[in-house]
Short mmCIF file of N, CA and C in Angstrom, two decimals:
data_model
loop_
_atom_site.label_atom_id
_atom_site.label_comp_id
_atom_site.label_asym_id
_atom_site.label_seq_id
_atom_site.Cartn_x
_atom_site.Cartn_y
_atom_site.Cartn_z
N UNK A 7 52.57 -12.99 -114.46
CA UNK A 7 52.37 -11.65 -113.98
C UNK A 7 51.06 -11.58 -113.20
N UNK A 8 51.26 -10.97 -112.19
CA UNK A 8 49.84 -11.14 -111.38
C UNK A 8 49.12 -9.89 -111.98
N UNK A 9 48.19 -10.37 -111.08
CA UNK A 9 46.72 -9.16 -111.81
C UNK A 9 46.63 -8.15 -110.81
N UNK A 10 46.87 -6.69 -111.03
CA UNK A 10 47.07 -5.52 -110.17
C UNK A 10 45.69 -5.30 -109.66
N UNK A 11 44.64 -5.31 -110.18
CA UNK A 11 43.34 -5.25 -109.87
C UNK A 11 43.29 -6.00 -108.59
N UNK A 12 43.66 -7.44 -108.63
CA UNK A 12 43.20 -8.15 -107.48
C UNK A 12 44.45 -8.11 -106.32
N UNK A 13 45.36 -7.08 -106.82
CA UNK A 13 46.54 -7.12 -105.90
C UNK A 13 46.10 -5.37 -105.04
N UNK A 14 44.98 -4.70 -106.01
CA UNK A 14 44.76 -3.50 -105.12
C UNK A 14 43.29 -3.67 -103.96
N UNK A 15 42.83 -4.73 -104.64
CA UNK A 15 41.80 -5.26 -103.85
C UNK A 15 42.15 -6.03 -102.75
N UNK A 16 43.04 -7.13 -102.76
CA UNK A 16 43.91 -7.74 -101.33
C UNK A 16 44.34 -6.75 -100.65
N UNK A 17 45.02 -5.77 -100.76
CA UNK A 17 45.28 -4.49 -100.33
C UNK A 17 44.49 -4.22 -99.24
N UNK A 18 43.32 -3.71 -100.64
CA UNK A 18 42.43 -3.07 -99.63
C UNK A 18 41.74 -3.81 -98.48
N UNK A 19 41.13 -4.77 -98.52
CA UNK A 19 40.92 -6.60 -97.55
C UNK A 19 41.96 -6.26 -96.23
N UNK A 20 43.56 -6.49 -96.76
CA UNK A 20 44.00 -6.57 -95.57
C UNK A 20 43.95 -5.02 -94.87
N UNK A 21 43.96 -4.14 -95.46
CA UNK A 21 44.07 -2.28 -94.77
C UNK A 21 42.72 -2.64 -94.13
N UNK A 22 41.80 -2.77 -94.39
CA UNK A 22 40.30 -2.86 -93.45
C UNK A 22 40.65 -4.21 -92.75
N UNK A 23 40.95 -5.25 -92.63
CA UNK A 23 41.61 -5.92 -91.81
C UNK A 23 42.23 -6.11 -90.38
N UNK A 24 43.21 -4.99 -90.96
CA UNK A 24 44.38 -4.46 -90.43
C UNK A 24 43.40 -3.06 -89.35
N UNK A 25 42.96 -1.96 -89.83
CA UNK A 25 42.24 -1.53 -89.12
C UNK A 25 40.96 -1.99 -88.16
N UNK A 26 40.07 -3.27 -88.74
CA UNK A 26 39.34 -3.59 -87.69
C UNK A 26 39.96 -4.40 -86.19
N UNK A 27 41.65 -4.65 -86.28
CA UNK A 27 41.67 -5.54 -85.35
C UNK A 27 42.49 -4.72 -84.49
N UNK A 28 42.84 -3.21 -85.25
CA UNK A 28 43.78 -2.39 -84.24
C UNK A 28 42.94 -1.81 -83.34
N UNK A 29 41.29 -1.58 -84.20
CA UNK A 29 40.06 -1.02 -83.27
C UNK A 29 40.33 -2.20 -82.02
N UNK A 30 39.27 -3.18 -82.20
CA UNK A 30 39.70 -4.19 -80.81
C UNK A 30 40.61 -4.13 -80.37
N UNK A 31 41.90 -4.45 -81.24
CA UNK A 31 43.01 -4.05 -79.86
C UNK A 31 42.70 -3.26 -78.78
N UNK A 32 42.57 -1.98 -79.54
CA UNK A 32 42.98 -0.37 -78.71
C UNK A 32 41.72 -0.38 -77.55
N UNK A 33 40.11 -0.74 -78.46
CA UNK A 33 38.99 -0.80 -76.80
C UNK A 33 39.35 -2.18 -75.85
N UNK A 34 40.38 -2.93 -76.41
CA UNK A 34 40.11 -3.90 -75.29
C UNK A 34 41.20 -3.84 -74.28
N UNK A 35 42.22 -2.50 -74.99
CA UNK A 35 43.61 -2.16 -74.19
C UNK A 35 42.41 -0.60 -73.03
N UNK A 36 41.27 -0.33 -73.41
CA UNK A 36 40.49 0.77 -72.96
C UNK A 36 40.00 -0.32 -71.62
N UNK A 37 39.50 -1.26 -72.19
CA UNK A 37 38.80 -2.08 -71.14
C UNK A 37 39.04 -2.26 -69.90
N UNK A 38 41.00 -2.72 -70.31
CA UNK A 38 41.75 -3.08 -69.36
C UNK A 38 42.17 -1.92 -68.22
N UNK A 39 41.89 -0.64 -68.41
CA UNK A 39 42.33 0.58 -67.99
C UNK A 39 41.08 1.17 -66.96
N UNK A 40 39.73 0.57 -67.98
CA UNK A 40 38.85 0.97 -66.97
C UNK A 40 38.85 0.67 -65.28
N UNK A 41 38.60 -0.24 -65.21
CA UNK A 41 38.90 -0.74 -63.52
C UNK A 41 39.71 0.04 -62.66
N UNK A 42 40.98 -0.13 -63.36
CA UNK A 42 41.92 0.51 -62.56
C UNK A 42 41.84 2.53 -62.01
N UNK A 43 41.06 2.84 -63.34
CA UNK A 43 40.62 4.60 -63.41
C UNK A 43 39.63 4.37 -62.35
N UNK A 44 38.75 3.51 -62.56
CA UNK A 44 37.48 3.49 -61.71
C UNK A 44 37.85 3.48 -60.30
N UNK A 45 38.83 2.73 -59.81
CA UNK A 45 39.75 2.16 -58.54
C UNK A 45 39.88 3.58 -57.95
N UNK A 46 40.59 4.54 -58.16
CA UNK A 46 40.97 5.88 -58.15
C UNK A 46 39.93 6.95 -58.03
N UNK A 47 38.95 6.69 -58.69
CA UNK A 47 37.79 8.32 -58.60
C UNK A 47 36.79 7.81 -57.79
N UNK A 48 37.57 8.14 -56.18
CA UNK A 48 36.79 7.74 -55.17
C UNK A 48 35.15 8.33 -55.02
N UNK A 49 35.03 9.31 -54.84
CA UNK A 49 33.59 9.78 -55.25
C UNK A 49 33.51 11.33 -55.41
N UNK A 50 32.52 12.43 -56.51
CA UNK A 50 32.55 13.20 -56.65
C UNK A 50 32.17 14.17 -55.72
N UNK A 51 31.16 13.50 -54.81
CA UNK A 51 30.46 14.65 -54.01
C UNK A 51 30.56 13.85 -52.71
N UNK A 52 31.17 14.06 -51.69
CA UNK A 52 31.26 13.52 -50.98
C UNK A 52 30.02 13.89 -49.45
N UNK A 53 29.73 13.41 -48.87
CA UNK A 53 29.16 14.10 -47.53
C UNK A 53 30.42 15.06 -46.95
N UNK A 54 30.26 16.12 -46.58
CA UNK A 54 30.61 17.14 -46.23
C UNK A 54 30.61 16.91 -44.55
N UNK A 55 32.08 16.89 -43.95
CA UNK A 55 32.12 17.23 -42.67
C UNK A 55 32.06 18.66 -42.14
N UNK A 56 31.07 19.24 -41.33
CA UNK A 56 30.43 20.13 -40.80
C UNK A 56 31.17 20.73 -39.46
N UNK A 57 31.31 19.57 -38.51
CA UNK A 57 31.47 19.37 -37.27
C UNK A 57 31.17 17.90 -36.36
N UNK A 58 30.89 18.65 -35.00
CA UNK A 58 30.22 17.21 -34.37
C UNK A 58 28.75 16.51 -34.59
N UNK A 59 28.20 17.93 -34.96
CA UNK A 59 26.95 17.35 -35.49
C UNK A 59 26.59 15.87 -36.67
N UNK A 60 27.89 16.12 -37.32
CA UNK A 60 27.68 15.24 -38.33
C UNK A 60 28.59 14.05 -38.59
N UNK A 61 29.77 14.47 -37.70
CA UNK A 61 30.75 13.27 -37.96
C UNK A 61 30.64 12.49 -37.83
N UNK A 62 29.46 11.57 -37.13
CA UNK A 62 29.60 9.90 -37.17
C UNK A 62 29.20 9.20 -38.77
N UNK A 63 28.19 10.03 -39.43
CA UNK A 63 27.54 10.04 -40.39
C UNK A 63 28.82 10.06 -41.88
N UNK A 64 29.41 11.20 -41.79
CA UNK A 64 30.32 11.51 -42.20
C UNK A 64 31.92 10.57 -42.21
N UNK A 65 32.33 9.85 -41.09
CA UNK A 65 33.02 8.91 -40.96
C UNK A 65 32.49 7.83 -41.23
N UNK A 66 30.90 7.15 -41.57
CA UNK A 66 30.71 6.09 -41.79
C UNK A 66 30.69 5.98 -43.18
N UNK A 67 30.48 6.92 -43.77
CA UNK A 67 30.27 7.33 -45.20
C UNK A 67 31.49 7.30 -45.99
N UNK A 68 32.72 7.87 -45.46
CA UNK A 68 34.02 7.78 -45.95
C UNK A 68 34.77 6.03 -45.47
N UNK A 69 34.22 5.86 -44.46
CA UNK A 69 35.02 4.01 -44.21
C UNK A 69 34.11 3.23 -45.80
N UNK A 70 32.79 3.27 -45.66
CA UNK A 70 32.34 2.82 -46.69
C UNK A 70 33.17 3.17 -48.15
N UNK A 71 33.09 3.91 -48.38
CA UNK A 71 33.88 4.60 -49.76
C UNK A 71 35.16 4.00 -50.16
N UNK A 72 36.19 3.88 -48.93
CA UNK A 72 37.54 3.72 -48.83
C UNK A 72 37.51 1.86 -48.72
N UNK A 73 36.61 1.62 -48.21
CA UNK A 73 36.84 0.18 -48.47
C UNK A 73 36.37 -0.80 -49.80
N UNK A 74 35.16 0.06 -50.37
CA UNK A 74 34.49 -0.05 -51.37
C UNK A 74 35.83 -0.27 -52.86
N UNK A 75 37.43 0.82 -52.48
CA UNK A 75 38.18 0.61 -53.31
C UNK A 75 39.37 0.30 -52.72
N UNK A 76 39.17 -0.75 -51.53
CA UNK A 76 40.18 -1.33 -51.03
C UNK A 76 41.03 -0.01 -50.18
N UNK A 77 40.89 0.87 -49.93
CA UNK A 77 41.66 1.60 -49.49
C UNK A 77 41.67 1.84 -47.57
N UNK A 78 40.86 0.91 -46.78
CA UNK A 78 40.14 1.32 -45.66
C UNK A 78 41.83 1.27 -44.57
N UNK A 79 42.62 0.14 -45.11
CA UNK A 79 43.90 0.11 -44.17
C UNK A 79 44.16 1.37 -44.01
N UNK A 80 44.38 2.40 -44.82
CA UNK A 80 45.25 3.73 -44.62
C UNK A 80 44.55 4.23 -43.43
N UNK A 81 43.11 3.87 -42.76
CA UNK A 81 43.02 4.90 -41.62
C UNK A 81 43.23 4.40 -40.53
N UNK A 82 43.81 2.94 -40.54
CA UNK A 82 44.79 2.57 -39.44
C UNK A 82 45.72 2.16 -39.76
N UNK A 83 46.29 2.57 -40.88
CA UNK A 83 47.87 2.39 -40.65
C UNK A 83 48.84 3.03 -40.42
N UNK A 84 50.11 2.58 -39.82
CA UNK A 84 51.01 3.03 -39.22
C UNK A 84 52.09 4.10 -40.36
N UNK A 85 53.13 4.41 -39.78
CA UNK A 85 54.17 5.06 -40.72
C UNK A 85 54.83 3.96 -42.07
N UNK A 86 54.84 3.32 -41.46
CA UNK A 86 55.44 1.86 -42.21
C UNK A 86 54.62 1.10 -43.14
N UNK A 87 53.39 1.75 -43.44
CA UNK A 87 52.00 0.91 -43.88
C UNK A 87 52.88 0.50 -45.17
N UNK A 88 52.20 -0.10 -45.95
CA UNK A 88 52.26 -0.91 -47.01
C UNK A 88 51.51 -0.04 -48.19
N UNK A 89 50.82 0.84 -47.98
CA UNK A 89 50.41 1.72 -49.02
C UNK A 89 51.25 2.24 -49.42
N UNK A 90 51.51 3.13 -50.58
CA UNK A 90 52.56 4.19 -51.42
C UNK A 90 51.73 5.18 -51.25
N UNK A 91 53.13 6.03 -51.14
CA UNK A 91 52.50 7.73 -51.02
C UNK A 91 51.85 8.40 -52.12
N UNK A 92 52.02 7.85 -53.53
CA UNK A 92 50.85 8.06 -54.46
C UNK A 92 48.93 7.74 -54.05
N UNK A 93 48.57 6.66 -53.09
CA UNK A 93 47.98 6.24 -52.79
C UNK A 93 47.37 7.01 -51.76
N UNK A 94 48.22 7.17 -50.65
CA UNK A 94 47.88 8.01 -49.18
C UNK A 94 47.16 9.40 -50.21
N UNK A 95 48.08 9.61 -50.40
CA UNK A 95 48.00 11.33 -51.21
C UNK A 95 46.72 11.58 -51.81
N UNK A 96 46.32 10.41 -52.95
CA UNK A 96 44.86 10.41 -52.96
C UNK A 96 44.33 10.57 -52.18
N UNK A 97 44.26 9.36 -51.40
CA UNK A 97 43.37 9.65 -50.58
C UNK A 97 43.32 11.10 -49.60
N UNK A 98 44.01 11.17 -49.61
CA UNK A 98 43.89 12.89 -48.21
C UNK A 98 43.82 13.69 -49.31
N UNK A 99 43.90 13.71 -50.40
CA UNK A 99 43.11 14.65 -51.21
C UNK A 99 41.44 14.69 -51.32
N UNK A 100 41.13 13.62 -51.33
CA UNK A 100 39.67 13.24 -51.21
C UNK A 100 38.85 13.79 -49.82
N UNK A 101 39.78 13.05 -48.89
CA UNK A 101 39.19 13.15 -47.68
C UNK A 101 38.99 14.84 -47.02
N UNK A 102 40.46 15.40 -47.44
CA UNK A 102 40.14 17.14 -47.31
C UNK A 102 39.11 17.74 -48.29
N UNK A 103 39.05 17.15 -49.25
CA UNK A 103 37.78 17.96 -50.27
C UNK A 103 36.43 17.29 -49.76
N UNK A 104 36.27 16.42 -48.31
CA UNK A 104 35.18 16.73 -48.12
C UNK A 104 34.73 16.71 -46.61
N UNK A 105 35.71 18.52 -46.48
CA UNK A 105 35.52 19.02 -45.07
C UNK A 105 35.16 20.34 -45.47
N UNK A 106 34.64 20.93 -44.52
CA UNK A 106 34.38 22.31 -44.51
C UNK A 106 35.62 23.19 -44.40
N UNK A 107 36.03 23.58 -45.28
CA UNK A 107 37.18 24.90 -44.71
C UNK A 107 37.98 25.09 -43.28
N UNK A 108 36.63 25.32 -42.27
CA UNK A 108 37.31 25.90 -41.21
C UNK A 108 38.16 24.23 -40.78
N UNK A 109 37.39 23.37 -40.83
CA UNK A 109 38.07 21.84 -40.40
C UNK A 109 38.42 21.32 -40.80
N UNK A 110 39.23 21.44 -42.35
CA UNK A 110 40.23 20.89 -43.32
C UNK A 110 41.26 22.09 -42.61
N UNK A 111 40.97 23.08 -42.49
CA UNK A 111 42.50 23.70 -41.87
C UNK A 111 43.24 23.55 -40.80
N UNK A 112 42.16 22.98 -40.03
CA UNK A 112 42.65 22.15 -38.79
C UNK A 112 43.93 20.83 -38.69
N UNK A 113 43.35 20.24 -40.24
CA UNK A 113 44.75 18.89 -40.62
C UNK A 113 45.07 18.95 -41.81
N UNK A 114 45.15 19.64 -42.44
CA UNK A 114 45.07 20.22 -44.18
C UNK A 114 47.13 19.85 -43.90
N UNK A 115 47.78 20.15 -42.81
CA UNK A 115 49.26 19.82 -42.87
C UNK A 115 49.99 18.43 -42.67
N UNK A 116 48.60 17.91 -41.92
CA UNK A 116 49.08 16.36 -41.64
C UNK A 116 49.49 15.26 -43.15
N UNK A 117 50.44 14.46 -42.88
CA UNK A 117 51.10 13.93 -44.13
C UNK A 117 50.66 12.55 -44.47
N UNK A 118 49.81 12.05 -43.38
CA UNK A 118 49.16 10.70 -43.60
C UNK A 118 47.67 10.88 -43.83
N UNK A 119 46.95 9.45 -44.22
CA UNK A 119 45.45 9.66 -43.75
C UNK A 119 45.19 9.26 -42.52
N UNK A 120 46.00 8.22 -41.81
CA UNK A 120 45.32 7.95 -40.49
C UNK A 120 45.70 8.96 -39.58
N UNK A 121 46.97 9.83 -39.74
CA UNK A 121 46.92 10.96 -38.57
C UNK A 121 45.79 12.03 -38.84
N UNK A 122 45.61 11.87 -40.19
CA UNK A 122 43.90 12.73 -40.33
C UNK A 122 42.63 12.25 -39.77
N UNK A 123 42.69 10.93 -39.66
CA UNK A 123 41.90 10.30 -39.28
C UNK A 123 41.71 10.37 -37.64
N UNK A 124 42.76 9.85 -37.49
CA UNK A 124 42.87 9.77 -35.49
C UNK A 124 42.46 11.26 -35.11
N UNK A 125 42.99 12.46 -36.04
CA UNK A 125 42.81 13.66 -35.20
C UNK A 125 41.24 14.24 -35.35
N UNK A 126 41.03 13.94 -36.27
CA UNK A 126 39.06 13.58 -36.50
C UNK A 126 38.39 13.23 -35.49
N UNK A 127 38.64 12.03 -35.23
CA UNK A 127 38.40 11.14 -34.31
C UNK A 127 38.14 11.36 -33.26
N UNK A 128 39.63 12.12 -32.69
CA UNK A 128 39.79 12.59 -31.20
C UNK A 128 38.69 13.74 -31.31
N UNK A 129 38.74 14.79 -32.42
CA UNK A 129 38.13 16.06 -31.93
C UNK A 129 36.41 15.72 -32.10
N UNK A 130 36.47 15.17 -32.91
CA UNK A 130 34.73 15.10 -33.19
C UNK A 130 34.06 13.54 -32.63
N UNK A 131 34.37 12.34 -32.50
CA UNK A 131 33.12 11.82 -32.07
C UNK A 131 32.85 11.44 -30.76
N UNK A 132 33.37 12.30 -29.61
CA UNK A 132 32.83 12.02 -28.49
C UNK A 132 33.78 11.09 -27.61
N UNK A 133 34.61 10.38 -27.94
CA UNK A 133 35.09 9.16 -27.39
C UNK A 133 35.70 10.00 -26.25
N UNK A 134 36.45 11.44 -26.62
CA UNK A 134 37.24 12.04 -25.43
C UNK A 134 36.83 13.42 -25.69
N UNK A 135 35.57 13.43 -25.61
CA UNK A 135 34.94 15.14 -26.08
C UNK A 135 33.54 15.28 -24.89
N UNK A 136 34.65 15.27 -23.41
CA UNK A 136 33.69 15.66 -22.38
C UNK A 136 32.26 16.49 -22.87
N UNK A 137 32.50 17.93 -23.59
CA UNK A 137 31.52 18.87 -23.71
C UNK A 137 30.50 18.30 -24.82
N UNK A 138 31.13 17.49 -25.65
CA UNK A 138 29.98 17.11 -26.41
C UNK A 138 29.00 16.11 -25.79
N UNK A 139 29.83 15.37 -24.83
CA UNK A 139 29.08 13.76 -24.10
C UNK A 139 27.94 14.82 -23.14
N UNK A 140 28.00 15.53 -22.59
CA UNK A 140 27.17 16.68 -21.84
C UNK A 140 25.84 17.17 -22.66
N UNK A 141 26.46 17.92 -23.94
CA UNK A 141 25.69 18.54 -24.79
C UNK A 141 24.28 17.07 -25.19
N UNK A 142 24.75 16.14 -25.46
CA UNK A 142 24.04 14.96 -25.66
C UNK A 142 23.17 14.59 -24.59
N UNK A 143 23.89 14.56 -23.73
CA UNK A 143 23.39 13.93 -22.39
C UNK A 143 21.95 14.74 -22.38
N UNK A 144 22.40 16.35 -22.40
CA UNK A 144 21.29 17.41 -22.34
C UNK A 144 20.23 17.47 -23.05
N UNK A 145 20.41 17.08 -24.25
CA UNK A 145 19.85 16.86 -25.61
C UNK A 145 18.54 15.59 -25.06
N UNK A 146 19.06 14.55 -24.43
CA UNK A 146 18.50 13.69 -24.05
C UNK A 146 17.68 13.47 -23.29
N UNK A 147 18.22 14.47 -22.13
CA UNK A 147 17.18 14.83 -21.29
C UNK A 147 15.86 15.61 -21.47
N UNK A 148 15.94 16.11 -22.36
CA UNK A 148 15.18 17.37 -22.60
C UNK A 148 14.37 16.82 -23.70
N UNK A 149 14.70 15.97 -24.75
CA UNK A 149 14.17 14.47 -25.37
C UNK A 149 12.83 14.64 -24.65
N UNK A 150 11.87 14.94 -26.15
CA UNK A 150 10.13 14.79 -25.98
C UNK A 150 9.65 14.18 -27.17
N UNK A 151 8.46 13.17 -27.08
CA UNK A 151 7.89 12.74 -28.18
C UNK A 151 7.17 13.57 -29.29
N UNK A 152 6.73 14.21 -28.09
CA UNK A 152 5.81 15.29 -28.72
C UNK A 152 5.09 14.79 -29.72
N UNK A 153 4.34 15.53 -30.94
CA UNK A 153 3.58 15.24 -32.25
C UNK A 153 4.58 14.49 -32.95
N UNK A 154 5.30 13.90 -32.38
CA UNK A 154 6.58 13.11 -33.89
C UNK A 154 5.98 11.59 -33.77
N UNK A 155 6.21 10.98 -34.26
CA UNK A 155 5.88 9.61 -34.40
C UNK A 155 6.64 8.69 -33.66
N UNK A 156 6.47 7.49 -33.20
CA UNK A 156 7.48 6.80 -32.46
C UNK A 156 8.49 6.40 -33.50
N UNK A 157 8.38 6.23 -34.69
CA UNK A 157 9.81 6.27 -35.40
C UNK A 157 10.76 7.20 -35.38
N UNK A 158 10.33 8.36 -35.79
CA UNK A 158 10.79 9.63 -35.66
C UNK A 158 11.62 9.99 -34.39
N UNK A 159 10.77 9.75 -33.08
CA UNK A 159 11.09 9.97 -31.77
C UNK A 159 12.52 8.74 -31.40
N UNK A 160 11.94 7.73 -32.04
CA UNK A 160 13.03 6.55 -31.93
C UNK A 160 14.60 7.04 -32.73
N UNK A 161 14.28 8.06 -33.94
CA UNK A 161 15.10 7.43 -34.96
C UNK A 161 16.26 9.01 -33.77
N UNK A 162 15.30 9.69 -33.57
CA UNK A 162 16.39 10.85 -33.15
C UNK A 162 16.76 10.27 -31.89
N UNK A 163 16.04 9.41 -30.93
CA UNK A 163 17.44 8.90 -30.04
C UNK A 163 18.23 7.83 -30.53
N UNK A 164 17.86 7.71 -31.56
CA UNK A 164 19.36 6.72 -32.10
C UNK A 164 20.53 7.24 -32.66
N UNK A 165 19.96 8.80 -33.26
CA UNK A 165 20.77 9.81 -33.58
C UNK A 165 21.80 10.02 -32.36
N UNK A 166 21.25 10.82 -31.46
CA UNK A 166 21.99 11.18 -30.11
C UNK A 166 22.93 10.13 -29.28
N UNK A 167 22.48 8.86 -29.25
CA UNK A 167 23.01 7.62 -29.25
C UNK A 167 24.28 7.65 -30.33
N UNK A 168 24.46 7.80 -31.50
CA UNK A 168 25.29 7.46 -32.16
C UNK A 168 26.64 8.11 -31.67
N UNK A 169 25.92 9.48 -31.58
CA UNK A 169 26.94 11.06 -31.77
C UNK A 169 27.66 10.40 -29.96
#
């Protein structure tokens, strides 16, 4: 006849056992999950698109971000891309939460990120924005050192340069 004492004590051995290895299990099934959550929460506060003033800044800031979690294909890819629409969707959720109102309503209907992207593109950085290439031009001309420092003076025609 066995001894109940040492049969409630094995018991207890394997129940604490048994619970320390379901703990590891379960954080190392947490572990495995992290990455992938992390992959997804592209960033909380994003730079805020304004306008033309700011969009080069603003587009360099979001390519960084999007490639940072592998995501940079979606702003040139086609209809046919290789992303899933779980994926796109993120992303143009992200990318509209960090526009200003009046210029998220502008593509707030578009169904991709790169047609959000291209139409960005076209309206804000100049490539085909006669009045802004002017506004710059003017900006440039009118460009004085004044009391600023030659960094300063440098860094704002690199500004105007960019835009």
């Amino acid at each position: 006849m066995a001894d109940p004492t040492k049969e409630k004590s094995g018991d207890s051995s394997v129940d604490k056992l048994y619970e320390f290895f379901s703990k590891v299990f379960e954080q190392q099934q947490q572990l495995k999950l992290v990455p992938e959550a992390v992959k997804y929460a592209l960033e909380p506060k994003p730079v805020k698109l304004v306008g033309p003033s700011n969009y080069i800044s603003w587009a360099r800031h979001a390519q960084l971000i999007l490639s940072s979690h592998g995501y940079e294909e979606l702003l040139s890819a086609d209809e046919s891309g290789t992303s899933t629409k779980q994926i796109n969707d993120r992303v143009l959720v992200w990318l509209l939460g960090s526009m200003e109102p009046s210029i998220r309503e502008q593509v707030e209907t578009m169904t991709t990120v790169s047609k959000v992207w291209r139409a960005l593109e076209n309206q804000f950085s100049g490539k085909s924005n006669k009045m802004q290439a002017t506004r710059i031009m003017q900006e440039l001309t009118h460009l004085k050192q004044g009391s600023k420092s030659v960094t300063e003076y440098a860094g704002e025609i690199k500004r105007l340069y960019r835009e």
